[in-house]
mmCIF file of C-alpha atoms and ligand atoms in Angstrom:
data_model
loop_
_atom_site.group_PDB
_atom_site.id
_atom_site.type_symbol
_atom_site.label_atom_id
_atom_site.label_comp_id
_atom_site.label_asym_id
_atom_site.label_seq_id
_atom_site.Cartn_x
_atom_site.Cartn_y
_atom_site.Cartn_z
ATOM 1 C CA UNK H 1 -70.278 11.173 -81.501
ATOM 2 C CA UNK H 2 -67.309 11.463 -83.885
ATOM 3 C CA UNK H 3 -69.597 13.105 -86.467
ATOM 4 C CA UNK H 4 -70.532 15.672 -83.860
ATOM 5 C CA UNK H 5 -66.850 16.336 -83.112
ATOM 6 C CA UNK H 6 -66.111 16.739 -86.806
ATOM 7 C CA UNK H 7 -68.869 19.268 -87.252
ATOM 8 C CA UNK H 8 -67.570 21.138 -84.196
ATOM 9 C CA UNK H 9 -64.113 21.155 -85.856
ATOM 10 C CA UNK H 10 -65.676 22.643 -88.993
ATOM 11 C CA UNK H 11 -67.324 25.374 -86.955
ATOM 12 C CA UNK H 12 -64.011 26.224 -85.227
ATOM 13 C CA UNK H 13 -62.431 27.052 -88.611
ATOM 14 C CA UNK H 14 -58.729 27.441 -89.486
ATOM 15 C CA UNK H 15 -58.036 30.238 -86.972
ATOM 16 C CA UNK H 16 -59.650 28.241 -84.172
ATOM 17 C CA UNK H 17 -57.602 25.221 -85.151
ATOM 18 C CA UNK H 18 -54.386 27.294 -85.174
ATOM 19 C CA UNK H 19 -55.236 28.675 -81.718
ATOM 20 C CA UNK H 20 -55.940 25.135 -80.534
ATOM 21 C CA UNK H 21 -52.585 23.891 -81.869
ATOM 22 C CA UNK H 22 -50.808 26.893 -80.286
ATOM 23 C CA UNK H 23 -52.488 25.976 -76.989
ATOM 24 C CA UNK H 24 -51.329 22.356 -77.246
ATOM 25 C CA UNK H 25 -47.796 23.526 -78.081
ATOM 26 C CA UNK H 26 -47.898 25.965 -75.142
ATOM 27 C CA UNK H 27 -48.900 23.142 -72.809
ATOM 28 C CA UNK H 28 -46.007 21.012 -74.049
ATOM 29 C CA UNK H 29 -43.544 23.867 -73.522
ATOM 30 C CA UNK H 30 -44.950 24.463 -70.004
ATOM 31 C CA UNK H 31 -44.594 20.757 -69.247
ATOM 32 C CA UNK H 32 -41.076 20.817 -70.619
ATOM 33 C CA UNK H 33 -40.138 23.745 -68.380
ATOM 34 C CA UNK H 34 -41.615 21.897 -65.396
ATOM 35 C CA UNK H 35 -39.538 18.861 -66.311
ATOM 36 C CA UNK H 36 -36.385 21.011 -66.290
ATOM 37 C CA UNK H 37 -36.169 20.373 -62.593
ATOM 38 C CA UNK H 38 -34.183 17.175 -62.189
ATOM 39 C CA UNK H 39 -33.779 17.605 -58.426
ATOM 40 C CA UNK H 40 -36.171 14.739 -57.885
ATOM 41 C CA UNK H 41 -33.821 12.387 -59.777
ATOM 42 C CA UNK H 42 -30.790 13.605 -57.791
ATOM 43 C CA UNK H 43 -32.823 13.200 -54.579
ATOM 44 C CA UNK H 44 -33.727 9.631 -55.558
ATOM 45 C CA UNK H 45 -30.069 8.730 -56.144
ATOM 46 C CA UNK H 46 -29.105 10.209 -52.748
ATOM 47 C CA UNK H 47 -31.945 8.317 -51.082
ATOM 48 C CA UNK H 48 -30.951 4.985 -52.698
ATOM 49 C CA UNK H 49 -27.321 5.546 -51.672
ATOM 50 C CA UNK H 50 -28.401 6.219 -48.078
ATOM 51 C CA UNK H 51 -30.639 3.146 -47.958
ATOM 52 C CA UNK H 52 -27.741 0.992 -49.207
ATOM 53 C CA UNK H 53 -25.416 2.508 -46.595
ATOM 54 C CA UNK H 54 -27.965 1.998 -43.782
ATOM 55 C CA UNK H 55 -28.444 -1.671 -44.572
ATOM 56 C CA UNK H 56 -24.924 -2.635 -45.554
ATOM 57 C CA UNK H 57 -25.590 -2.991 -49.251
ATOM 58 C CA UNK H 58 -23.159 -2.190 -52.056
ATOM 59 C CA UNK H 59 -22.314 1.390 -53.070
ATOM 60 C CA UNK H 60 -24.795 2.611 -55.680
ATOM 61 C CA UNK H 61 -22.032 3.359 -58.184
ATOM 62 C CA UNK H 62 -20.915 -0.285 -58.238
ATOM 63 C CA UNK H 63 -24.330 -1.941 -57.879
ATOM 64 C CA UNK H 64 -26.047 -4.120 -60.435
ATOM 65 C CA UNK H 65 -29.582 -2.759 -60.438
ATOM 66 C CA UNK H 66 -32.966 -3.312 -62.035
ATOM 67 C CA UNK H 67 -35.648 -0.625 -62.358
ATOM 68 C CA UNK H 68 -39.145 -2.041 -62.803
ATOM 69 C CA UNK H 69 -41.365 0.347 -64.810
ATOM 70 C CA UNK H 70 -38.915 3.063 -65.941
ATOM 71 C CA UNK H 71 -41.691 4.923 -67.825
ATOM 72 C CA UNK H 72 -41.635 6.955 -71.034
ATOM 73 C CA UNK H 73 -38.602 9.025 -69.974
ATOM 74 C CA UNK H 74 -36.031 6.775 -68.287
ATOM 75 C CA UNK H 75 -34.272 9.629 -66.443
ATOM 76 C CA UNK H 76 -33.612 7.622 -63.257
ATOM 77 C CA UNK H 77 -32.050 4.766 -65.207
ATOM 78 C CA UNK H 78 -29.874 7.156 -67.228
ATOM 79 C CA UNK H 79 -28.716 8.800 -63.987
ATOM 80 C CA UNK H 80 -27.900 5.446 -62.350
ATOM 81 C CA UNK H 81 -25.762 4.441 -65.309
ATOM 82 C CA UNK H 82 -24.138 7.869 -65.448
ATOM 83 C CA UNK H 83 -22.707 7.400 -61.933
ATOM 84 C CA UNK H 84 -21.438 3.906 -62.773
ATOM 85 C CA UNK H 85 -24.209 1.504 -61.723
ATOM 86 C CA UNK H 86 -24.831 -1.444 -64.009
ATOM 87 C CA UNK H 87 -28.571 -0.736 -64.301
ATOM 88 C CA UNK H 88 -31.196 -2.123 -66.660
ATOM 89 C CA UNK H 89 -34.915 -1.458 -66.721
ATOM 90 C CA UNK H 90 -38.022 -3.354 -67.736
ATOM 91 C CA UNK H 91 -41.278 -1.663 -68.727
ATOM 92 C CA UNK H 92 -44.547 -2.923 -70.131
ATOM 93 C CA UNK H 93 -44.503 -0.157 -72.738
ATOM 94 C CA UNK H 94 -42.221 -0.193 -75.739
ATOM 95 C CA UNK H 95 -39.624 2.543 -75.093
ATOM 96 C CA UNK H 96 -39.298 5.452 -77.526
ATOM 97 C CA UNK H 97 -35.826 6.413 -76.322
ATOM 98 C CA UNK H 98 -34.117 4.937 -79.370
ATOM 99 C CA UNK H 99 -35.997 5.261 -82.613
ATOM 100 C CA UNK H 100 -35.418 2.881 -85.484
ATOM 101 C CA UNK H 101 -37.832 1.356 -87.963
ATOM 102 C CA UNK H 102 -38.427 -1.998 -86.175
ATOM 103 C CA UNK H 103 -39.135 -0.126 -82.942
ATOM 104 C CA UNK H 104 -41.612 2.225 -84.669
ATOM 105 C CA UNK H 105 -43.398 -0.805 -86.136
ATOM 106 C CA UNK H 106 -43.552 -2.410 -82.661
ATOM 107 C CA UNK H 107 -44.882 0.859 -81.242
ATOM 108 C CA UNK H 108 -47.588 0.985 -83.902
ATOM 109 C CA UNK H 109 -48.609 -2.596 -83.121
ATOM 110 C CA UNK H 110 -48.574 -2.087 -79.350
ATOM 111 C CA UNK H 111 -49.937 1.453 -79.032
ATOM 112 C CA UNK H 112 -51.870 2.228 -82.252
ATOM 113 C CA UNK H 113 -51.482 5.149 -84.655
ATOM 114 C CA UNK H 114 -52.523 8.092 -82.434
ATOM 115 C CA UNK H 115 -50.420 7.195 -79.373
ATOM 116 C CA UNK H 116 -47.458 6.356 -81.629
ATOM 117 C CA UNK H 117 -47.739 9.716 -83.425
ATOM 118 C CA UNK H 118 -47.863 11.566 -80.081
ATOM 119 C CA UNK H 119 -44.858 9.607 -78.763
ATOM 120 C CA UNK H 120 -42.845 10.312 -81.910
ATOM 121 C CA UNK H 121 -43.586 14.059 -81.847
ATOM 122 C CA UNK H 122 -42.625 14.229 -78.185
ATOM 123 C CA UNK H 123 -39.457 12.182 -78.749
ATOM 124 C CA UNK H 124 -38.273 14.171 -81.763
ATOM 125 C CA UNK H 125 -39.280 17.707 -80.737
ATOM 126 C CA UNK H 126 -39.267 17.855 -76.954
ATOM 127 C CA UNK H 127 -37.233 15.020 -75.440
ATOM 128 C CA UNK H 128 -33.740 15.796 -76.875
ATOM 129 C CA UNK H 129 -33.429 19.054 -74.946
ATOM 130 C CA UNK H 130 -34.597 17.295 -71.749
ATOM 131 C CA UNK H 131 -31.942 14.585 -72.126
ATOM 132 C CA UNK H 132 -29.299 17.275 -72.788
ATOM 133 C CA UNK H 133 -30.394 19.139 -69.646
ATOM 134 C CA UNK H 134 -30.319 15.948 -67.581
ATOM 135 C CA UNK H 135 -26.758 15.261 -68.805
ATOM 136 C CA UNK H 136 -25.690 18.771 -67.856
ATOM 137 C CA UNK H 137 -27.266 18.469 -64.364
ATOM 138 C CA UNK H 138 -25.557 15.089 -63.840
ATOM 139 C CA UNK H 139 -22.228 16.424 -65.164
ATOM 140 C CA UNK H 140 -22.246 19.353 -62.758
ATOM 141 C CA UNK H 141 -23.108 17.082 -59.794
ATOM 142 C CA UNK H 142 -21.048 13.961 -60.545
ATOM 143 C CA UNK H 143 -18.584 14.924 -63.304
ATOM 144 C CA UNK H 144 -18.453 13.163 -66.666
ATOM 145 C CA UNK H 145 -20.433 9.901 -66.707
ATOM 146 C CA UNK H 146 -21.127 6.840 -68.778
ATOM 147 C CA UNK H 147 -23.221 7.462 -71.943
ATOM 148 C CA UNK H 148 -26.518 5.612 -71.881
ATOM 149 C CA UNK H 149 -26.936 2.479 -73.971
ATOM 150 C CA UNK H 150 -30.565 2.113 -75.090
ATOM 151 C CA UNK H 151 -30.194 -1.692 -74.937
ATOM 152 C CA UNK H 152 -30.567 -1.272 -71.175
ATOM 153 C CA UNK H 153 -34.252 -0.489 -71.776
ATOM 154 C CA UNK H 154 -36.019 -3.836 -71.899
ATOM 155 C CA UNK H 155 -39.702 -4.140 -72.641
ATOM 156 C CA UNK H 156 -42.108 -6.725 -71.285
ATOM 157 C CA UNK H 157 -44.298 -7.605 -68.332
ATOM 158 C CA UNK H 158 -42.026 -7.777 -65.280
ATOM 159 C CA UNK H 159 -44.383 -10.325 -63.700
ATOM 160 C CA UNK H 160 -43.847 -12.789 -66.584
ATOM 161 C CA UNK H 161 -40.857 -15.152 -66.491
ATOM 162 C CA UNK H 162 -40.096 -14.522 -70.197
ATOM 163 C CA UNK H 163 -39.259 -10.878 -69.465
ATOM 164 C CA UNK H 164 -36.444 -11.884 -67.127
ATOM 165 C CA UNK H 165 -34.203 -13.634 -69.673
ATOM 166 C CA UNK H 166 -32.193 -10.457 -70.406
ATOM 167 C CA UNK H 167 -32.028 -9.296 -66.765
ATOM 168 C CA UNK H 168 -28.708 -9.879 -64.907
ATOM 169 C CA UNK H 169 -28.644 -13.157 -62.902
ATOM 170 C CA UNK H 170 -27.558 -11.397 -59.695
ATOM 171 C CA UNK H 171 -29.047 -8.080 -58.627
ATOM 172 C CA UNK H 172 -27.773 -5.895 -55.779
ATOM 173 C CA UNK H 173 -30.728 -3.553 -55.994
ATOM 174 C CA UNK H 174 -34.285 -3.615 -57.400
ATOM 175 C CA UNK H 175 -36.092 -0.284 -57.705
ATOM 176 C CA UNK H 176 -39.607 0.629 -58.626
ATOM 177 C CA UNK H 177 -41.346 3.987 -58.242
ATOM 178 C CA UNK H 178 -45.088 4.458 -58.887
ATOM 179 C CA UNK H 179 -45.492 1.116 -60.645
ATOM 180 C CA UNK H 180 -46.754 -1.657 -58.325
ATOM 181 C CA UNK H 181 -50.212 -0.051 -58.045
ATOM 182 C CA UNK H 182 -50.605 -0.762 -61.787
ATOM 183 C CA UNK H 183 -49.868 -4.492 -61.472
ATOM 184 C CA UNK H 184 -52.827 -6.862 -60.931
ATOM 185 C CA UNK H 185 -52.774 -8.365 -57.396
ATOM 186 C CA UNK H 186 -52.384 -11.945 -58.662
ATOM 187 C CA UNK H 187 -49.313 -10.952 -60.724
ATOM 188 C CA UNK H 188 -47.453 -9.435 -57.775
ATOM 189 C CA UNK H 189 -46.489 -12.764 -56.062
ATOM 190 C CA UNK H 190 -44.816 -14.193 -59.215
ATOM 191 C CA UNK H 191 -42.991 -10.885 -59.708
ATOM 192 C CA UNK H 192 -41.747 -10.944 -56.097
ATOM 193 C CA UNK H 193 -40.641 -14.570 -56.540
ATOM 194 C CA UNK H 194 -38.556 -13.640 -59.572
ATOM 195 C CA UNK H 195 -37.051 -10.653 -57.790
ATOM 196 C CA UNK H 196 -36.135 -12.830 -54.808
ATOM 197 C CA UNK H 197 -34.524 -15.441 -57.068
ATOM 198 C CA UNK H 198 -32.179 -12.823 -58.538
ATOM 199 C CA UNK H 199 -31.325 -11.152 -55.222
ATOM 200 C CA UNK H 200 -28.618 -12.288 -52.803
ATOM 201 C CA UNK H 201 -28.779 -12.182 -48.996
ATOM 202 C CA UNK H 202 -27.430 -8.612 -48.863
ATOM 203 C CA UNK H 203 -29.369 -7.279 -51.876
ATOM 204 C CA UNK H 204 -32.154 -4.766 -51.342
ATOM 205 C CA UNK H 205 -35.378 -3.833 -53.096
ATOM 206 C CA UNK H 206 -36.853 -0.319 -52.818
ATOM 207 C CA UNK H 207 -40.465 -0.472 -53.958
ATOM 208 C CA UNK H 208 -42.595 2.675 -53.750
ATOM 209 C CA UNK H 209 -46.199 2.336 -54.936
ATOM 210 C CA UNK H 210 -48.778 5.137 -54.756
ATOM 211 C CA UNK H 211 -51.300 3.503 -52.425
ATOM 212 C CA UNK H 212 -54.895 3.503 -53.727
ATOM 213 C CA UNK H 213 -56.612 4.511 -50.494
ATOM 214 C CA UNK H 214 -54.625 7.736 -50.021
ATOM 215 C CA UNK H 215 -55.975 11.079 -51.206
ATOM 216 C CA UNK H 216 -53.736 10.869 -54.329
ATOM 217 C CA UNK H 217 -54.333 7.164 -54.882
ATOM 218 C CA UNK H 218 -57.076 7.605 -57.500
ATOM 219 C CA UNK H 219 -54.472 9.030 -59.941
ATOM 220 C CA UNK H 220 -56.623 12.102 -60.633
ATOM 221 C CA UNK H 221 -54.313 14.959 -61.697
ATOM 222 C CA UNK H 222 -56.405 17.332 -59.562
ATOM 223 C CA UNK H 223 -55.472 15.336 -56.467
ATOM 224 C CA UNK H 224 -51.791 14.704 -57.139
ATOM 225 C CA UNK H 225 -49.740 15.408 -53.987
ATOM 226 C CA UNK H 226 -48.496 18.831 -55.150
ATOM 227 C CA UNK H 227 -52.128 20.005 -55.564
ATOM 228 C CA UNK H 228 -53.614 18.603 -52.349
ATOM 229 C CA UNK H 229 -53.048 21.780 -50.347
ATOM 230 C CA UNK H 230 -54.805 24.014 -52.912
ATOM 231 C CA UNK H 231 -58.399 25.172 -52.264
ATOM 232 C CA UNK H 232 -61.114 22.755 -53.447
ATOM 233 C CA UNK H 233 -62.404 25.012 -56.305
ATOM 234 C CA UNK H 234 -64.662 22.649 -58.178
ATOM 235 C CA UNK H 235 -62.446 19.595 -57.823
ATOM 236 C CA UNK H 236 -64.073 16.210 -57.266
ATOM 237 C CA UNK H 237 -64.510 15.512 -53.512
ATOM 238 C CA UNK H 238 -61.367 14.406 -51.636
ATOM 239 C CA UNK H 239 -60.989 10.604 -51.548
ATOM 240 C CA UNK H 240 -63.882 10.585 -54.063
ATOM 241 C CA UNK H 241 -62.297 7.554 -55.805
ATOM 242 C CA UNK H 242 -63.112 5.434 -52.715
ATOM 243 C CA UNK H 243 -66.827 6.216 -52.733
ATOM 244 C CA UNK H 244 -67.791 6.553 -56.408
ATOM 245 C CA UNK H 245 -67.421 10.341 -56.546
ATOM 246 C CA UNK H 246 -64.451 10.596 -58.906
ATOM 247 C CA UNK H 247 -63.683 10.546 -62.595
ATOM 248 C CA UNK H 248 -62.536 7.065 -63.590
ATOM 249 C CA UNK H 249 -58.734 6.799 -63.613
ATOM 250 C CA UNK H 250 -57.228 6.671 -67.114
ATOM 251 C CA UNK H 251 -55.000 3.791 -66.093
ATOM 252 C CA UNK H 252 -55.419 0.383 -64.441
ATOM 253 C CA UNK H 253 -55.186 0.504 -60.610
ATOM 254 C CA UNK H 254 -55.104 -2.630 -58.464
ATOM 255 C CA UNK H 255 -56.781 -0.852 -55.472
ATOM 256 C CA UNK H 256 -54.484 -2.515 -52.909
ATOM 257 C CA UNK H 257 -54.187 -1.040 -49.422
ATOM 258 C CA UNK H 258 -50.917 -0.459 -47.576
ATOM 259 C CA UNK H 259 -51.598 -3.556 -45.458
ATOM 260 C CA UNK H 260 -52.104 -5.643 -48.634
ATOM 261 C CA UNK H 261 -48.629 -4.704 -49.900
ATOM 262 C CA UNK H 262 -47.179 -5.507 -46.472
ATOM 263 C CA UNK H 263 -48.786 -8.952 -46.589
ATOM 264 C CA UNK H 264 -47.633 -9.624 -50.166
ATOM 265 C CA UNK H 265 -44.048 -8.479 -49.521
ATOM 266 C CA UNK H 266 -43.733 -10.414 -46.261
ATOM 267 C CA UNK H 267 -44.188 -13.741 -48.056
ATOM 268 C CA UNK H 268 -40.683 -13.454 -49.554
ATOM 269 C CA UNK H 269 -39.092 -10.428 -47.899
ATOM 270 C CA UNK H 270 -38.351 -8.856 -44.556
ATOM 271 C CA UNK H 271 -39.566 -5.239 -44.534
ATOM 272 C CA UNK H 272 -36.601 -3.181 -43.302
ATOM 273 C CA UNK H 273 -38.251 0.226 -43.763
ATOM 274 C CA UNK H 274 -41.728 1.445 -44.584
ATOM 275 C CA UNK H 275 -41.927 5.220 -44.961
ATOM 276 C CA UNK H 276 -44.608 7.452 -46.465
ATOM 277 C CA UNK H 277 -43.183 10.417 -48.408
ATOM 278 C CA UNK H 278 -46.025 12.563 -47.007
ATOM 279 C CA UNK H 279 -47.361 13.005 -43.480
ATOM 280 C CA UNK H 280 -51.182 12.796 -43.141
ATOM 281 C CA UNK H 281 -51.569 14.249 -46.635
ATOM 282 C CA UNK H 282 -54.957 15.967 -47.083
ATOM 283 C CA UNK H 283 -55.935 15.998 -43.397
ATOM 284 C CA UNK H 284 -57.455 19.481 -43.826
ATOM 285 C CA UNK H 285 -59.965 17.972 -46.301
ATOM 286 C CA UNK H 286 -61.230 15.464 -43.736
ATOM 287 C CA UNK H 287 -63.769 17.156 -41.437
ATOM 288 C CA UNK H 288 -65.834 14.805 -39.200
ATOM 289 C CA UNK H 289 -68.673 14.450 -41.724
ATOM 290 C CA UNK H 290 -66.327 13.400 -44.559
ATOM 291 C CA UNK H 291 -64.471 11.088 -42.175
ATOM 292 C CA UNK H 292 -67.810 9.399 -41.338
ATOM 293 C CA UNK H 293 -68.531 8.871 -45.071
ATOM 294 C CA UNK H 294 -65.170 7.075 -45.335
ATOM 295 C CA UNK H 295 -65.825 4.895 -42.287
ATOM 296 C CA UNK H 296 -64.769 1.740 -44.134
ATOM 297 C CA UNK H 297 -61.176 2.994 -44.209
ATOM 298 C CA UNK H 298 -58.722 3.325 -41.337
ATOM 299 C CA UNK H 299 -56.520 6.396 -40.823
ATOM 300 C CA UNK H 300 -53.617 4.292 -42.052
ATOM 301 C CA UNK H 301 -55.518 3.697 -45.308
ATOM 302 C CA UNK H 302 -56.576 7.309 -45.841
ATOM 303 C CA UNK H 303 -53.158 8.814 -45.115
ATOM 304 C CA UNK H 304 -51.077 6.310 -47.099
ATOM 305 C CA UNK H 305 -49.803 7.782 -50.353
ATOM 306 C CA UNK H 306 -46.347 7.160 -51.751
ATOM 307 C CA UNK H 307 -45.041 4.514 -49.365
ATOM 308 C CA UNK H 308 -41.461 3.372 -49.840
ATOM 309 C CA UNK H 309 -40.826 -0.222 -48.737
ATOM 310 C CA UNK H 310 -37.214 -1.343 -48.302
ATOM 311 C CA UNK H 311 -37.068 -5.125 -48.615
ATOM 312 C CA UNK H 312 -34.483 -7.783 -47.915
ATOM 313 C CA UNK H 313 -34.873 -11.380 -49.020
ATOM 314 C CA UNK H 314 -35.853 -13.767 -46.233
HETATM 315 C C1 SAM X 401 -46.751 5.784 -63.549
HETATM 316 S S1 SAM X 401 -45.535 5.103 -64.570
HETATM 317 C C2 SAM X 401 -44.100 5.353 -63.578
HETATM 318 C C3 SAM X 401 -42.871 5.549 -64.397
HETATM 319 C C4 SAM X 401 -41.583 5.809 -63.599
HETATM 320 N N1 SAM X 401 -41.295 4.747 -62.665
HETATM 321 C C5 SAM X 401 -41.634 7.123 -62.889
HETATM 322 O O1 SAM X 401 -41.401 7.151 -61.671
HETATM 323 O O2 SAM X 401 -41.853 8.150 -63.547
HETATM 324 C C6 SAM X 401 -45.848 3.366 -64.430
HETATM 325 C C7 SAM X 401 -44.997 2.557 -65.380
HETATM 326 O O3 SAM X 401 -45.087 1.193 -64.978
HETATM 327 C C8 SAM X 401 -45.106 0.402 -66.135
HETATM 328 N N2 SAM X 401 -45.671 -0.923 -65.793
HETATM 329 C C9 SAM X 401 -46.915 -1.201 -65.346
HETATM 330 N N3 SAM X 401 -47.074 -2.526 -65.169
HETATM 331 C C10 SAM X 401 -45.891 -3.100 -65.487
HETATM 332 C C11 SAM X 401 -45.423 -4.444 -65.533
HETATM 333 N N4 SAM X 401 -46.212 -5.474 -65.211
HETATM 334 N N5 SAM X 401 -44.153 -4.668 -65.928
HETATM 335 C C12 SAM X 401 -43.350 -3.638 -66.273
HETATM 336 N N6 SAM X 401 -43.739 -2.347 -66.257
HETATM 337 C C13 SAM X 401 -44.993 -2.075 -65.875
HETATM 338 C C14 SAM X 401 -45.966 1.207 -67.094
HETATM 339 O O4 SAM X 401 -45.771 0.811 -68.440
HETATM 340 C C15 SAM X 401 -45.488 2.626 -66.817
HETATM 341 O O5 SAM X 401 -44.427 2.990 -67.649
#
């Protein structure tokens, strides 16, 4: 297979390779332009502030907060700290926000040569301008803020007790966006136990997984929420991931339903709010025949996508 790819490379020649590299660069620039829009981060902060107000929690700017799964670009965490929150994050992946030799060695060990090289190129060439833009958006909305300390980016498995040693003993707020669907079902109860241990009676958790059974739940880029309303045009069938008609996801998914999360959360938490960010997303792709093929799933399953649970310790 790799021999075949090499011989294809040879046939492409230097001009083909240059065009290919220009294409890759173009895609990065397009992605960068798309990422210029930090409204979603500002919207998240406003939403968290409103949730805290509704349920009598602390003000966001004075809260001690934990973000579970901050991702490769910790924009939300940077924004929380900018406005004054004492926020730390934990992610399974080694962060590339701060680059020093020990971290590069850890990246190489954890992610291998190719992923490390990609991360480094992105961090050195593309990320600095994004972080500058984020700072300018935050400055114009909130005024001057606190510079971000990379030591707030912890790495480890949030469901393992060892990862919690550097997390503050008392948390006012626990946040997690698009992460819980990547955690194996048997690791979620220990994670919830540890969250509950660090939360007080008036602390809140805002946990928003992308639910597997929704039209976007298979994590296929073609079926991400912003593309659902486009014409089908050769895409895999809608909800194909539920009936073996989809490309395999390139990430681990626990396949939990909305009702499974409810059951797991209710062991330790009272569910104060449960809101889907979308209303019956993809309904136009569900004529009676397709609905019949998905008979094993309820409407609640099929129309659950990004569901935000607001939790209070029991
Ligand atoms: C889809 S990304 C979401 C990133 C970010 N929350 C966002 O909204 O852009 C999922 C992240 O969850 C992290 N993750 C998955 N399982 C985890 C675990 N057990 N503990 C900590 N982080 C985890 C992954 O490393 C990844 O960065």
